[in-house]
CSV table of N, CA, C and O in Angstrom, one decimal:
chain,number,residue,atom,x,y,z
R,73,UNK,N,-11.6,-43.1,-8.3
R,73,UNK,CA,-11.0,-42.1,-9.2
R,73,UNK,C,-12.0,-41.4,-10.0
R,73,UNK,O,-11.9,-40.2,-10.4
R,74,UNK,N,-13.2,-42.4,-10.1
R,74,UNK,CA,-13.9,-41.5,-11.1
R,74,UNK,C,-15.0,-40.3,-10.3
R,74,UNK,O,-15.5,-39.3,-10.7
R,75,UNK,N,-15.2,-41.0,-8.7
R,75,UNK,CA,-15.5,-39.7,-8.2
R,75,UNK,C,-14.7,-38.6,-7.8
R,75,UNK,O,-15.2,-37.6,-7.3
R,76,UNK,N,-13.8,-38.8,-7.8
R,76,UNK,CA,-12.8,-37.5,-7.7
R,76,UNK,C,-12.7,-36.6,-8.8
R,76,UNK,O,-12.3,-35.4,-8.8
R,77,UNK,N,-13.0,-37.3,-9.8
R,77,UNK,CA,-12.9,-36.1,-11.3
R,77,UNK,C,-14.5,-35.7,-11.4
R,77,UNK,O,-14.8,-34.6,-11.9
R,78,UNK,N,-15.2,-36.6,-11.0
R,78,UNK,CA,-16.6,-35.8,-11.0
R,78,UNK,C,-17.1,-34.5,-10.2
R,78,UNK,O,-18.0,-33.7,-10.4
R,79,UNK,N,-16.0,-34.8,-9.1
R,79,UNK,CA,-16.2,-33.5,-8.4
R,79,UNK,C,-15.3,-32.6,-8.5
R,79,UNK,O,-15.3,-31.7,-7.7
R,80,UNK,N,-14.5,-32.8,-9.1
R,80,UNK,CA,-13.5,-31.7,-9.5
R,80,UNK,C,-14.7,-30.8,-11.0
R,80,UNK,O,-15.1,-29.7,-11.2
R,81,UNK,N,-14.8,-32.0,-11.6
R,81,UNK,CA,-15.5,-31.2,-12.9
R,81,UNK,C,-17.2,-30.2,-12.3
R,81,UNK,O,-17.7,-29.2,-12.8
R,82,UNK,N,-17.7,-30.8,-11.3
R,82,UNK,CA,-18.8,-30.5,-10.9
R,82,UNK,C,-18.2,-28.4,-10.0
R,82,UNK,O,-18.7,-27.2,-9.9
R,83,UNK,N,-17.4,-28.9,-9.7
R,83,UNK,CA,-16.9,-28.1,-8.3
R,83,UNK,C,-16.3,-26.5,-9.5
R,83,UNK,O,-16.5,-25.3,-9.2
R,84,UNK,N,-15.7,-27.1,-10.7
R,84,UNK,CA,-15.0,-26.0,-12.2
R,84,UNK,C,-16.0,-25.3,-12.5
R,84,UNK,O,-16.0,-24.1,-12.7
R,85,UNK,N,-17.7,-26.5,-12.7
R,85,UNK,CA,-18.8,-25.5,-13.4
R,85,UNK,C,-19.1,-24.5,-12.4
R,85,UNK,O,-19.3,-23.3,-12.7
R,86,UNK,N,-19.2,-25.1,-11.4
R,86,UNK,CA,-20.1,-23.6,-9.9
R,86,UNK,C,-19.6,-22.9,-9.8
R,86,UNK,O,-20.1,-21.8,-9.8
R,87,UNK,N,-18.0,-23.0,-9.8
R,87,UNK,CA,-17.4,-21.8,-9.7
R,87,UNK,C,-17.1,-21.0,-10.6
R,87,UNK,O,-16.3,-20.0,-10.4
R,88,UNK,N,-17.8,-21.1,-11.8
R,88,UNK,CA,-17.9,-20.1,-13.1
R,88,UNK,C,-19.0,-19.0,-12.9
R,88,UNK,O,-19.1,-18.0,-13.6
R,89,UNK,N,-20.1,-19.6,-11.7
R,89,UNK,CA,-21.2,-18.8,-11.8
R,89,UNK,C,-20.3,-17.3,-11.3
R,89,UNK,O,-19.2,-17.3,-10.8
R,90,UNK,N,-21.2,-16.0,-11.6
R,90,UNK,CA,-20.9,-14.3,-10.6
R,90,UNK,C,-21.1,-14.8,-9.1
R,90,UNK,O,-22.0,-15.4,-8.6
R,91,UNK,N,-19.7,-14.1,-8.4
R,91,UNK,CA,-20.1,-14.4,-7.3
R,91,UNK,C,-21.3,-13.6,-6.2
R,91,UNK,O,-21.8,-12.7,-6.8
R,92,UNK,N,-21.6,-13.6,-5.2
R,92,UNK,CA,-22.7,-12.6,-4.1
R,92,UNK,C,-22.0,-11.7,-4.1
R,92,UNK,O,-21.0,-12.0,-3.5
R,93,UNK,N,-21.9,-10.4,-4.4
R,93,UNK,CA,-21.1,-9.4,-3.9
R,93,UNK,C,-21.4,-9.0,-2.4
R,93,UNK,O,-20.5,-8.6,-1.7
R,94,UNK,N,-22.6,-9.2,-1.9
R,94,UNK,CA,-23.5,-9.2,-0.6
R,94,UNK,C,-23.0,-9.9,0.7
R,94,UNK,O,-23.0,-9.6,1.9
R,95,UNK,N,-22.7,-10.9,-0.1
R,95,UNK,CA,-21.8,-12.3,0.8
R,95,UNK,C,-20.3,-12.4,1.2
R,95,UNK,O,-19.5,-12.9,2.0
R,96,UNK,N,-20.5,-11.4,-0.1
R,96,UNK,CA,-18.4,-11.3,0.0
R,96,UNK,C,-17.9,-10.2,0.4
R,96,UNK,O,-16.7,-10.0,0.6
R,97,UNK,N,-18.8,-9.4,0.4
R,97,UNK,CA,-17.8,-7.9,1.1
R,97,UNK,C,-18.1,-7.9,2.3
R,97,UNK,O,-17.7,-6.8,2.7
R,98,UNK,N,-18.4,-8.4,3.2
R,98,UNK,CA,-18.1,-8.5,4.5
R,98,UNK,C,-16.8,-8.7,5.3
R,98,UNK,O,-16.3,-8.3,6.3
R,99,UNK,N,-16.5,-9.7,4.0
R,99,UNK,CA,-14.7,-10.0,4.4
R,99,UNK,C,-13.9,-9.1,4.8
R,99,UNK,O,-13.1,-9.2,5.6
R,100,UNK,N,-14.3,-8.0,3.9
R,100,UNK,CA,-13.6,-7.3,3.9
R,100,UNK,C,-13.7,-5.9,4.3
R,100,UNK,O,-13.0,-5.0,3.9
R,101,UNK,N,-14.7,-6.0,5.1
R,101,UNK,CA,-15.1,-4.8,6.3
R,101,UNK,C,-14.4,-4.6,7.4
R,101,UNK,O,-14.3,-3.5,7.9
R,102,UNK,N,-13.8,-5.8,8.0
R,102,UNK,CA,-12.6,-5.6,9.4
R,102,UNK,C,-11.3,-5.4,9.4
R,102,UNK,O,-10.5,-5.3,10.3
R,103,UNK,N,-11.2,-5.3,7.9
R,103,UNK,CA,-9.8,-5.0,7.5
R,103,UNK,C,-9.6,-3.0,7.2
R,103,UNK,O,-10.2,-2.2,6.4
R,104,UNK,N,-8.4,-2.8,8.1
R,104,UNK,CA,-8.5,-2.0,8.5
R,104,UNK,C,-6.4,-1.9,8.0
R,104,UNK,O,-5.5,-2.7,8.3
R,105,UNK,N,-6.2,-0.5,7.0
R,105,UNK,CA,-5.1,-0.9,6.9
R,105,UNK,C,-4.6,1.2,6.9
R,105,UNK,O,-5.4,2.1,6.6
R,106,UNK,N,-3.4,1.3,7.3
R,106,UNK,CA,-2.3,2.5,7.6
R,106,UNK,C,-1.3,2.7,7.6
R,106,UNK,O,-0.6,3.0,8.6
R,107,UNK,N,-0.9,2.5,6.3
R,107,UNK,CA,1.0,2.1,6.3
R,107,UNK,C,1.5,3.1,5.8
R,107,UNK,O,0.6,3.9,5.4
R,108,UNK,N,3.1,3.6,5.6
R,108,UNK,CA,3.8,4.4,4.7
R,108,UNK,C,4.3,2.9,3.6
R,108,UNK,O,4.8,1.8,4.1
R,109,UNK,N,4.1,3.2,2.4
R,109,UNK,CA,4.8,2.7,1.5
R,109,UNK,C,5.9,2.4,1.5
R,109,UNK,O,6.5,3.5,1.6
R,110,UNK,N,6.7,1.5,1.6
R,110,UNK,CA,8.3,1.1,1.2
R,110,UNK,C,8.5,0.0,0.0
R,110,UNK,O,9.3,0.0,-1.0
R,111,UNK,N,7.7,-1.0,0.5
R,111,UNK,CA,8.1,-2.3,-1.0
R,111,UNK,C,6.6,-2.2,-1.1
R,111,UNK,O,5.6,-2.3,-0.4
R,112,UNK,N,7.0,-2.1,-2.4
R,112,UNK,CA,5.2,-2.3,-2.9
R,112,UNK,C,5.4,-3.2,-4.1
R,112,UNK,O,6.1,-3.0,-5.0
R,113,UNK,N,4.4,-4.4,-4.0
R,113,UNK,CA,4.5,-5.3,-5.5
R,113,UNK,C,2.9,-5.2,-5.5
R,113,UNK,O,2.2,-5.4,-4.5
R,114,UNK,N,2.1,-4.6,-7.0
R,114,UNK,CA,1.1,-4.6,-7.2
R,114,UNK,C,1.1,-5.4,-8.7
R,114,UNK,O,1.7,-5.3,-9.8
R,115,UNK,N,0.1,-6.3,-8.3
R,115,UNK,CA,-0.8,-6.7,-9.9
R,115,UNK,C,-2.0,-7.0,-10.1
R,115,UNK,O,-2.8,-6.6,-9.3
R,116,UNK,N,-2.5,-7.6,-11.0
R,116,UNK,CA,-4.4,-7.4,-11.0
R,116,UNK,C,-4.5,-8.3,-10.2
R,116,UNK,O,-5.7,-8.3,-9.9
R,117,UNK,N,-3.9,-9.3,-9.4
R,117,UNK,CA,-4.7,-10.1,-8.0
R,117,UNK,C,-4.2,-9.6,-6.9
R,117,UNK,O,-4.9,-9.3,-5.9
R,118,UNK,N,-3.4,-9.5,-6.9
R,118,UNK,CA,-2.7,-8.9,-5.4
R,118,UNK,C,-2.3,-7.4,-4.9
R,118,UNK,O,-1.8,-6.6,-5.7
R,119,UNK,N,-2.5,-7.1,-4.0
R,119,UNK,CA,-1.8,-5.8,-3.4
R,119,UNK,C,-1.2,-6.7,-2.1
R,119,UNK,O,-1.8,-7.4,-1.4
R,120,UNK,N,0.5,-6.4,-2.2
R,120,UNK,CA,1.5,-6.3,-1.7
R,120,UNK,C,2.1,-5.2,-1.7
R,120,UNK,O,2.6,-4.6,-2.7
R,121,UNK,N,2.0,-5.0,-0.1
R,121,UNK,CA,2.7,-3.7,0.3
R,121,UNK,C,3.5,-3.7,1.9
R,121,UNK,O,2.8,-3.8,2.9
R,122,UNK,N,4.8,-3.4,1.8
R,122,UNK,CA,5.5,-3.6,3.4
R,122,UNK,C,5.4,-2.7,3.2
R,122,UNK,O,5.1,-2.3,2.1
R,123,UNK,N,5.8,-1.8,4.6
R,123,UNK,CA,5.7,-0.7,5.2
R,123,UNK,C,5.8,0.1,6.9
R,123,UNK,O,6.6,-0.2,7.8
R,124,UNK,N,5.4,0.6,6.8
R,124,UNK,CA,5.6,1.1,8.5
R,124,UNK,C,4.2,1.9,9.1
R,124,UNK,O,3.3,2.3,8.3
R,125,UNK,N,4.1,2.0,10.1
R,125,UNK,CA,2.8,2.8,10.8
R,125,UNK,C,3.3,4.3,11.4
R,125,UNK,O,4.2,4.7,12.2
R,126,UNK,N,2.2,4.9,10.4
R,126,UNK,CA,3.4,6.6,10.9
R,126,UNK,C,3.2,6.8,12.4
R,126,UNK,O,3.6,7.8,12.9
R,127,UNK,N,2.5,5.9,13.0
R,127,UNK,CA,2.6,7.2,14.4
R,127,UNK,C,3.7,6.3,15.2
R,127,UNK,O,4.4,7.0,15.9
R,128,UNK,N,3.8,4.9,15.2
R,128,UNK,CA,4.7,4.3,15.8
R,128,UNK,C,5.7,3.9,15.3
R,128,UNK,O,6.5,3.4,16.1
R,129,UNK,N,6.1,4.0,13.8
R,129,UNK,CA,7.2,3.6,13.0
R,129,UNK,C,7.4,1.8,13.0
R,129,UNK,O,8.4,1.3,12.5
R,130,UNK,N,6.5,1.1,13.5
R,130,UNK,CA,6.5,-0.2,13.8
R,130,UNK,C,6.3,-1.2,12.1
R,130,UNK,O,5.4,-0.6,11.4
R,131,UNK,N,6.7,-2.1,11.6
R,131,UNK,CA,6.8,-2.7,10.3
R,131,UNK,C,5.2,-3.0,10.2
R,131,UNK,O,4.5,-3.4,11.2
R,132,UNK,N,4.7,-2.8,8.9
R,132,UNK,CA,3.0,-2.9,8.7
R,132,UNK,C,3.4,-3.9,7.6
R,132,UNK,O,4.5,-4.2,7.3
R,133,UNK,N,2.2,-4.6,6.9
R,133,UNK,CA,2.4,-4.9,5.8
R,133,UNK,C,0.9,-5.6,5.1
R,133,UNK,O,0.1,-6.1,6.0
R,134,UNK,N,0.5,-5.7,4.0
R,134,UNK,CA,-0.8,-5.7,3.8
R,134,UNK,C,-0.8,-6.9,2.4
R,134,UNK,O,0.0,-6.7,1.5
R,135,UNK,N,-1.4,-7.7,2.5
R,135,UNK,CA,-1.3,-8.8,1.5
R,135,UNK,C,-2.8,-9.2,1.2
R,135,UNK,O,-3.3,-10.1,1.8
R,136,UNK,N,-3.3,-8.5,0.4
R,136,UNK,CA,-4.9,-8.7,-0.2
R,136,UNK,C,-5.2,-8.5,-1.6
R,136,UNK,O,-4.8,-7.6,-2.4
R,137,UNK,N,-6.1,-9.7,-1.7
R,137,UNK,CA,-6.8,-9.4,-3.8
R,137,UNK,C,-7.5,-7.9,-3.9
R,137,UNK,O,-8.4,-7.4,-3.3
R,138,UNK,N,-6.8,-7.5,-4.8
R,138,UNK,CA,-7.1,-6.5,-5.8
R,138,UNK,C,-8.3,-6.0,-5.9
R,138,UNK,O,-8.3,-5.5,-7.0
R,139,UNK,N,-9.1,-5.9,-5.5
R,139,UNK,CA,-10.7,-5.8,-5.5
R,139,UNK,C,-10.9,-4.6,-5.5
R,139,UNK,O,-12.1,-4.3,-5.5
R,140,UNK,N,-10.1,-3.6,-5.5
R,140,UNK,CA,-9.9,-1.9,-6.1
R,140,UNK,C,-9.5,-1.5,-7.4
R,140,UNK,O,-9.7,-0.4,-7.9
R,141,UNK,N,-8.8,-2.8,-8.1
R,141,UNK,CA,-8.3,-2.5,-9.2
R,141,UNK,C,-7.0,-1.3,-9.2
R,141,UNK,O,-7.0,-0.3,-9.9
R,142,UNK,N,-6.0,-1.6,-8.3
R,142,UNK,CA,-5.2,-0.2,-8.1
R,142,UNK,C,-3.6,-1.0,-8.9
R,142,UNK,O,-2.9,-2.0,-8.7
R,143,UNK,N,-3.7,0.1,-10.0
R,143,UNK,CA,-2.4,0.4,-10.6
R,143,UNK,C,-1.4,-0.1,-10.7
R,143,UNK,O,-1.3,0.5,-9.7
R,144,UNK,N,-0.5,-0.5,-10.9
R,144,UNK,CA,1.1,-1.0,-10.3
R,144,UNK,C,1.4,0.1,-10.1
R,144,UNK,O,1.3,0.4,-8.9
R,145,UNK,N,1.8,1.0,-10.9
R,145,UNK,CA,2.4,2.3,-10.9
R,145,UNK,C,2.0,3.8,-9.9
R,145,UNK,O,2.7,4.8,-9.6
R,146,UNK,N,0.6,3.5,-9.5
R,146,UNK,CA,-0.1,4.2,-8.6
R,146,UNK,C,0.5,4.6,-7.5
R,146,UNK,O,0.7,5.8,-7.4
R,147,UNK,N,0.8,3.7,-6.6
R,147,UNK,CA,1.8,3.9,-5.3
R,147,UNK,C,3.1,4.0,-5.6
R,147,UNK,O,3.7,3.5,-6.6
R,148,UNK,N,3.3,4.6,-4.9
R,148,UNK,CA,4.6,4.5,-4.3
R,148,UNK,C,5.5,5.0,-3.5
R,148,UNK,O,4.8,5.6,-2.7
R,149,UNK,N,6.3,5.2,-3.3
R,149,UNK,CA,7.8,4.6,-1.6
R,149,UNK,C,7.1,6.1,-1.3
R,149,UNK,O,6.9,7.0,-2.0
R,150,UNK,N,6.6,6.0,0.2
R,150,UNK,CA,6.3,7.4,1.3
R,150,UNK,C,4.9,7.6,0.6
R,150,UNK,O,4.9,8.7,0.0
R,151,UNK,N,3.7,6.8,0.4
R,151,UNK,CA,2.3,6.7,-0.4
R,151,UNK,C,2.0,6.4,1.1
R,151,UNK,O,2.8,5.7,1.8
R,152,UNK,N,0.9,6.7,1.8
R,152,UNK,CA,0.3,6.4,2.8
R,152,UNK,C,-1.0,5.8,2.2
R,152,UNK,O,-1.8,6.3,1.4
R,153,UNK,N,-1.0,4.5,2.9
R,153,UNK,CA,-2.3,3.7,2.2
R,153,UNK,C,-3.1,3.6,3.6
R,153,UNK,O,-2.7,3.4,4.7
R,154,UNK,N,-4.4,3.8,2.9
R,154,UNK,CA,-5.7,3.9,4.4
R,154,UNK,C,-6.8,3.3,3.9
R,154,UNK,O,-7.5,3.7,2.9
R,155,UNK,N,-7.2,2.1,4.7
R,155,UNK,CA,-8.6,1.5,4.2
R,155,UNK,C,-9.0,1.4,5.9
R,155,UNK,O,-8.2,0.9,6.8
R,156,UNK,N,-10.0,1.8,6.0
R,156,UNK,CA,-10.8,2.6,7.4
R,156,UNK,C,-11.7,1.0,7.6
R,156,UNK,O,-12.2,0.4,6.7
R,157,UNK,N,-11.8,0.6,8.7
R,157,UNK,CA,-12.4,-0.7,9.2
R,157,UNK,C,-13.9,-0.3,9.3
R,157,UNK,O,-14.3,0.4,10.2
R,158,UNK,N,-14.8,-0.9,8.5
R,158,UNK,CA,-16.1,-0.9,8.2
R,158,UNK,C,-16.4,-0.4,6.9
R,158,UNK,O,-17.6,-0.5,6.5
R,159,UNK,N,-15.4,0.2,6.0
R,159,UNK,CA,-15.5,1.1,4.8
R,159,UNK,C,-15.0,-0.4,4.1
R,159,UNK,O,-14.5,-1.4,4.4
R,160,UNK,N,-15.5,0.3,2.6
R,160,UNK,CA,-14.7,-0.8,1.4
R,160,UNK,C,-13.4,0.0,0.8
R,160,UNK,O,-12.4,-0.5,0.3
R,161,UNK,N,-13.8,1.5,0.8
R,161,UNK,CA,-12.7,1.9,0.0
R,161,UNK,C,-12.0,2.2,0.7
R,161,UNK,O,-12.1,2.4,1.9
R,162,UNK,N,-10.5,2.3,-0.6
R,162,UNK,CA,-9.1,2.5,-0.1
R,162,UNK,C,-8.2,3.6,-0.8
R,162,UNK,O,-7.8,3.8,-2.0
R,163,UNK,N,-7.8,4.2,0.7
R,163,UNK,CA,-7.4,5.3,0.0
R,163,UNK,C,-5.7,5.5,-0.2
R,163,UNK,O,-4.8,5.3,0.7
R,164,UNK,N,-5.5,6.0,-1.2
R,164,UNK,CA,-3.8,6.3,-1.1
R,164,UNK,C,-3.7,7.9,-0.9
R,164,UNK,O,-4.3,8.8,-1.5
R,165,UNK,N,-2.9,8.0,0.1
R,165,UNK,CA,-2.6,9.4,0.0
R,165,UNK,C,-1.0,9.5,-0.5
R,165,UNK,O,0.0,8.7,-0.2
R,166,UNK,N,-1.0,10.6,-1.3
R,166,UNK,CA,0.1,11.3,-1.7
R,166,UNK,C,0.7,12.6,-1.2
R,166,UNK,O,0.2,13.1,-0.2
R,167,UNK,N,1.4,13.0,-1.5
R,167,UNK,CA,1.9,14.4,-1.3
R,167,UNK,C,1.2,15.8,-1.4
R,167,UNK,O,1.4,16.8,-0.7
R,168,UNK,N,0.3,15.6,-2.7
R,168,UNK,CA,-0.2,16.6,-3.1
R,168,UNK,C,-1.6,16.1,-3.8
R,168,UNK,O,-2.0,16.7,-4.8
R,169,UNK,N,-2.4,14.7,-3.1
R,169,UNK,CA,-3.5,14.4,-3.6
R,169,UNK,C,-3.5,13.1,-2.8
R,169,UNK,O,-2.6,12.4,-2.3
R,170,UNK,N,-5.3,13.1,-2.8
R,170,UNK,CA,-5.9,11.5,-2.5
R,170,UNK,C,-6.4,11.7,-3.5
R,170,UNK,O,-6.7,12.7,-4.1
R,171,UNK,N,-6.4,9.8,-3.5
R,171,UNK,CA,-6.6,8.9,-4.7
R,171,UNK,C,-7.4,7.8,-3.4
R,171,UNK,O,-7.1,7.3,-2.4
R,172,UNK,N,-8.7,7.8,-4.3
R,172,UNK,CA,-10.2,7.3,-3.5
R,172,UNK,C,-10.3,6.3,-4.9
R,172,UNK,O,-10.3,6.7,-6.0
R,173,UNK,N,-10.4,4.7,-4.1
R,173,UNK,CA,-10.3,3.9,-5.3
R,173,UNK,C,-11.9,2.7,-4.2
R,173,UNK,O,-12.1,2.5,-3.0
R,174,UNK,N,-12.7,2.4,-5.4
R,174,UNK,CA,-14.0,2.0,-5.0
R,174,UNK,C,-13.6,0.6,-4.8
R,174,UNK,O,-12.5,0.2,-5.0
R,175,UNK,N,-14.7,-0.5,-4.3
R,175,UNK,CA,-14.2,-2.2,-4.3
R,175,UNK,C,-15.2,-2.2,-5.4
R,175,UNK,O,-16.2,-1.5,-5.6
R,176,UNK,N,-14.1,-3.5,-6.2
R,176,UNK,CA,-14.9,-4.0,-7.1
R,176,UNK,C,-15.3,-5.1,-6.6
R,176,UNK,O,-14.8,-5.5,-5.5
R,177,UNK,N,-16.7,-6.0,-7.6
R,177,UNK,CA,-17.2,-7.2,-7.4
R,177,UNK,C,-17.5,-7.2,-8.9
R,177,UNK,O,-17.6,-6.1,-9.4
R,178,UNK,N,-17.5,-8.1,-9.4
R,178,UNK,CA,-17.9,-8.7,-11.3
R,178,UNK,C,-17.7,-7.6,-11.8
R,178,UNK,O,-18.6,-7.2,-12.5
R,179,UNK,N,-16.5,-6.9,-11.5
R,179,UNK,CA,-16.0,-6.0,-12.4
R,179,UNK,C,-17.0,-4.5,-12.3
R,179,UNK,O,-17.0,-3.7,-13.2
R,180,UNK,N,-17.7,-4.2,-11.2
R,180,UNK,CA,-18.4,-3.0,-11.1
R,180,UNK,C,-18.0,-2.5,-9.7
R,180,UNK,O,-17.8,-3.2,-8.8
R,181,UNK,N,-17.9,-1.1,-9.7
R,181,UNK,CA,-17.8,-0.9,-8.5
R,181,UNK,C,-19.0,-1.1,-7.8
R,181,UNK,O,-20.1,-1.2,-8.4
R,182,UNK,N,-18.9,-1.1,-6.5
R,182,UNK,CA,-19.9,-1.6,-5.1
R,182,UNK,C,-19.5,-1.2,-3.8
R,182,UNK,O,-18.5,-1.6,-3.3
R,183,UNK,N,-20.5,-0.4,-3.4
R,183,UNK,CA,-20.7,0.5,-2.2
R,183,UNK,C,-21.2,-0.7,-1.1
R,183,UNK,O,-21.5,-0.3,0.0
């Protein structure tokens, strides 16, 4: 028992350190996303968004941490979301504007 709380307490301090931004945006290089908006739940960890693919009308849907920092209120229903596979940023298109949002890492944007 008592090594189990030792490494739980060991395991709380490491994960306090900043994490590699170097190490971790990779992840998120093959992710490649192109939906029309329909249900959208946004908050500071999550982007949830169902949707459809305009050229085939087929159900899309995108479930990833926040690492854009995008809005609740930003999107919405018929918002075409585009994050291009090798790129970090993500773009929303609207009707009458793109909205180009950078990835965050420790709270800074990172190219």
């Amino acid at each position: 028992m008592k090594t189990f709380l030792y490494i739980i307490i060991i395991s709380i301090m490491f994960s306090c350190e900043k994490s590699d931004c170097n190490s971790y945006k990779p992840a998120f290089y093959p992710d490649e996303y192109y939906l029309i908006a329909k249900e959208i739940n946004i908050d500071e960890v999550w982007i949830k968004i169902e949707g459809s693919a305009p050229v085939t009308n087929e159900k899309e849907s995108i479930m990833v941490h926040n690492n854009w920092i995008v809005n609740s209120n930003e999107v919405e229903r018929g918002d075409t979301i585009v994050k291009k596979k090798g790129e970090l940023a993500l773009y929303i298109h609207k009707k009458n504007a793109i909205i180009m949002h950078d990835w965050y890492c420790n709270g800074s944007p990172y190219k």
